Amino acid sequence: LKAPRVLGVRLSGSLHPWGSPKDVILALAGKLTVRGGTGYIVEYFGEGVASLSCTGMATICNMGAEVGATTSVFPYTPSMARYLRATQRAAIAAAADAQQATYLSADEQVAQSPEKYYDEIVDIDLSSLEPGYNGPFTPDLYTPRSQMADTVGREQWSDKVSAALIGSCTNSSYQDLSRAASLARQASERGLKVAAGTEFLVSPGSEQIRATMERDGIQQAFESIGAQVLANACGPCIGQWNRDENPVVKNRETNSIVSSFNRNFRARNDGNPNTMNFLTSPEMVLGAALSGRLSFNPLVDTLTDSAGKEFRLQPPTGDELPKDGYAQGRDEYRPLLDHQPAMEIPIAPTSARLQTLEAFVPWSGQEFSDTRVLVTVQGKCTTDHISAAGKWLKYKGHLENLSRNTLIGAANAAMDGQVNLVRNAVEGLEPAQGTIPDVALAYKKASVPWLVIADYNYGEGSAREHAAMQPRFLGCNMVVARSFARIHETNLKKQGVLPLVFARPDEDYFIFAKDPHELVVRTQGVSDINEHNPVVSLLVERVRGGNVVESYSVECRHTMSADQIGWFKAGSALNLIASQQGAR
């Protein structure tokens, strides 16, 4: 029986006035790294749990994906009941209250002897936990606030903060925003605005939050110091940020931004690979916005008001939930009442943004053969590297156009880490050397199947379905990695791509790092693939001048369940669902 292990995070004490639930997950990411939680359920326990708000726990669980966790859980607490009642779900709260002791909290023996039940335990003392900054370019590079100034100097990071961003799905709860707004009011009362040369952007996480912050004066508090409140949508967090005219982007300058987001991969937010994003709490973002400095520590450093007097920000305060309940905001959804399941939606054939999604071809039932290695990926390769966001998001409804960004952020191990450059494996096929999507498209047109060789934790980051759809569309039949991020591995399975991991990752990966364009791959073990035998072998030949000069047998493993093998055989999960519905 396949089952994840359980990692217990024991929380003790309670957060100090400048502390935030965000600091818990930032510190944990620093301890575990981006792949330390892979294969684990992360369960939080201990007397410190009761001190956290429901939305604070949601922030922590939101970033569980950044450590590779299967999922993250907290026991049911009174703060969860308060949140459910505040959001018109009193009946659910009542039902949960009734089952709290039986099903929604750890068993008594687990609480008494956790070492017997958890596979691993990490201790975090909330009372001594400092605000943290994680980054740049990875969500697990943790620096405590007290060490940030020294680290900025030692690492030669840009101290000037060009933009400070609060919100996103991770940190835009009422508590988050009300606490940050309390700092904004302190600054406004002293005639202080956001630092010159620093943008301050606020992204509400929902229409309900947007309307409530407007009603309760939170939006006005931010605007009083020069903030711009954006639409309640995925904005700069996912790269929908029109910053092209800013000199730091236009000139590809090295610059620092701070955000309360959950991911900070290179070029993710504004398309500039030299923008360094540091993840932190909303309270720390506000301090950076006012000071304009990455090294600024609001716990000990001072600001200068409009009268030239120095002052220190007092610790933030805010409400867990709005005293007057949540405002409902605008009702924007208008259901199409005459919709019929068989209705055809016309799409202009000239549209660059919409295209009918064609079903992927089902698996042939045979072993894969004559498969070429498109690229051997070196180092970190997130879903942003595989399917870039930003300006490309307008093509999410047009798979063919979106596929033109496939793996453009990937570094090629065979070409000294050069990004988005590969050699064509097929003699006479153009281009002989080109971008990864150009060569992949050439293979697709010539009916040449191809695979990707990947490093550790391939596909970390968001659950970006297109990062699996695009390679599949261009003809990828396998991705073979040293290890996968869990969500992306599942997404590959759903699109009919076979994900494999090396049985000997520290040896066999390097076979493919040297002149992979010379390699021809066929499989052994795919034709009778099943959930009981995980072994699939790659039979690899190195061909030069038409002659086989070397051959290798590389043992790999798959992790597919019976249901997932059904997806693979059908060509995709959607294909299987469609066939089952047709049968009914």
XYZ file of C-alpha atoms in Angstrom, residues 34-35 38 62-69 137-139 238 262-265 268 380-387 456-465 467 484-489 491:
46
model
C 12.077 22.740 -1.456
C 12.146 18.945 -1.595
C 8.345 15.306 -0.607
C -0.766 27.323 1.277
C 3.027 27.177 1.155
C 3.263 23.488 1.985
C 3.746 22.910 -1.733
C 6.981 24.924 -1.543
C 8.563 22.177 0.555
C 7.119 19.390 -1.615
C 4.535 18.194 0.910
C 15.059 32.950 -6.626
C 13.966 30.112 -4.331
C 11.414 29.912 -1.491
C 1.965 34.969 -11.355
C 4.513 32.131 -2.015
C 6.932 31.747 -4.936
C 9.866 33.784 -6.135
C 11.453 31.938 -9.041
C 8.466 34.904 -12.485
C 16.285 23.813 -10.696
C 13.484 23.527 -13.222
C 10.161 24.762 -11.899
C 6.825 24.873 -13.655
C 7.742 28.493 -14.464
C 10.803 27.249 -16.348
C 8.653 24.704 -18.206
C 5.684 26.976 -18.951
C 16.120 16.722 -8.784
C 12.654 18.044 -7.858
C 11.672 18.614 -11.480
C 8.482 20.660 -11.787
C 8.445 22.297 -8.355
C 6.109 25.229 -7.876
C 2.535 25.748 -8.925
C 0.089 23.131 -10.185
C 0.450 24.512 -13.710
C -1.319 21.991 -15.917
C 3.637 22.534 -17.933
C 9.895 14.936 -9.249
C 7.812 17.496 -7.445
C 4.674 15.545 -6.603
C 2.015 17.723 -8.271
C 3.856 17.995 -11.563
C 4.510 14.264 -11.665
C 0.019 16.263 -14.001
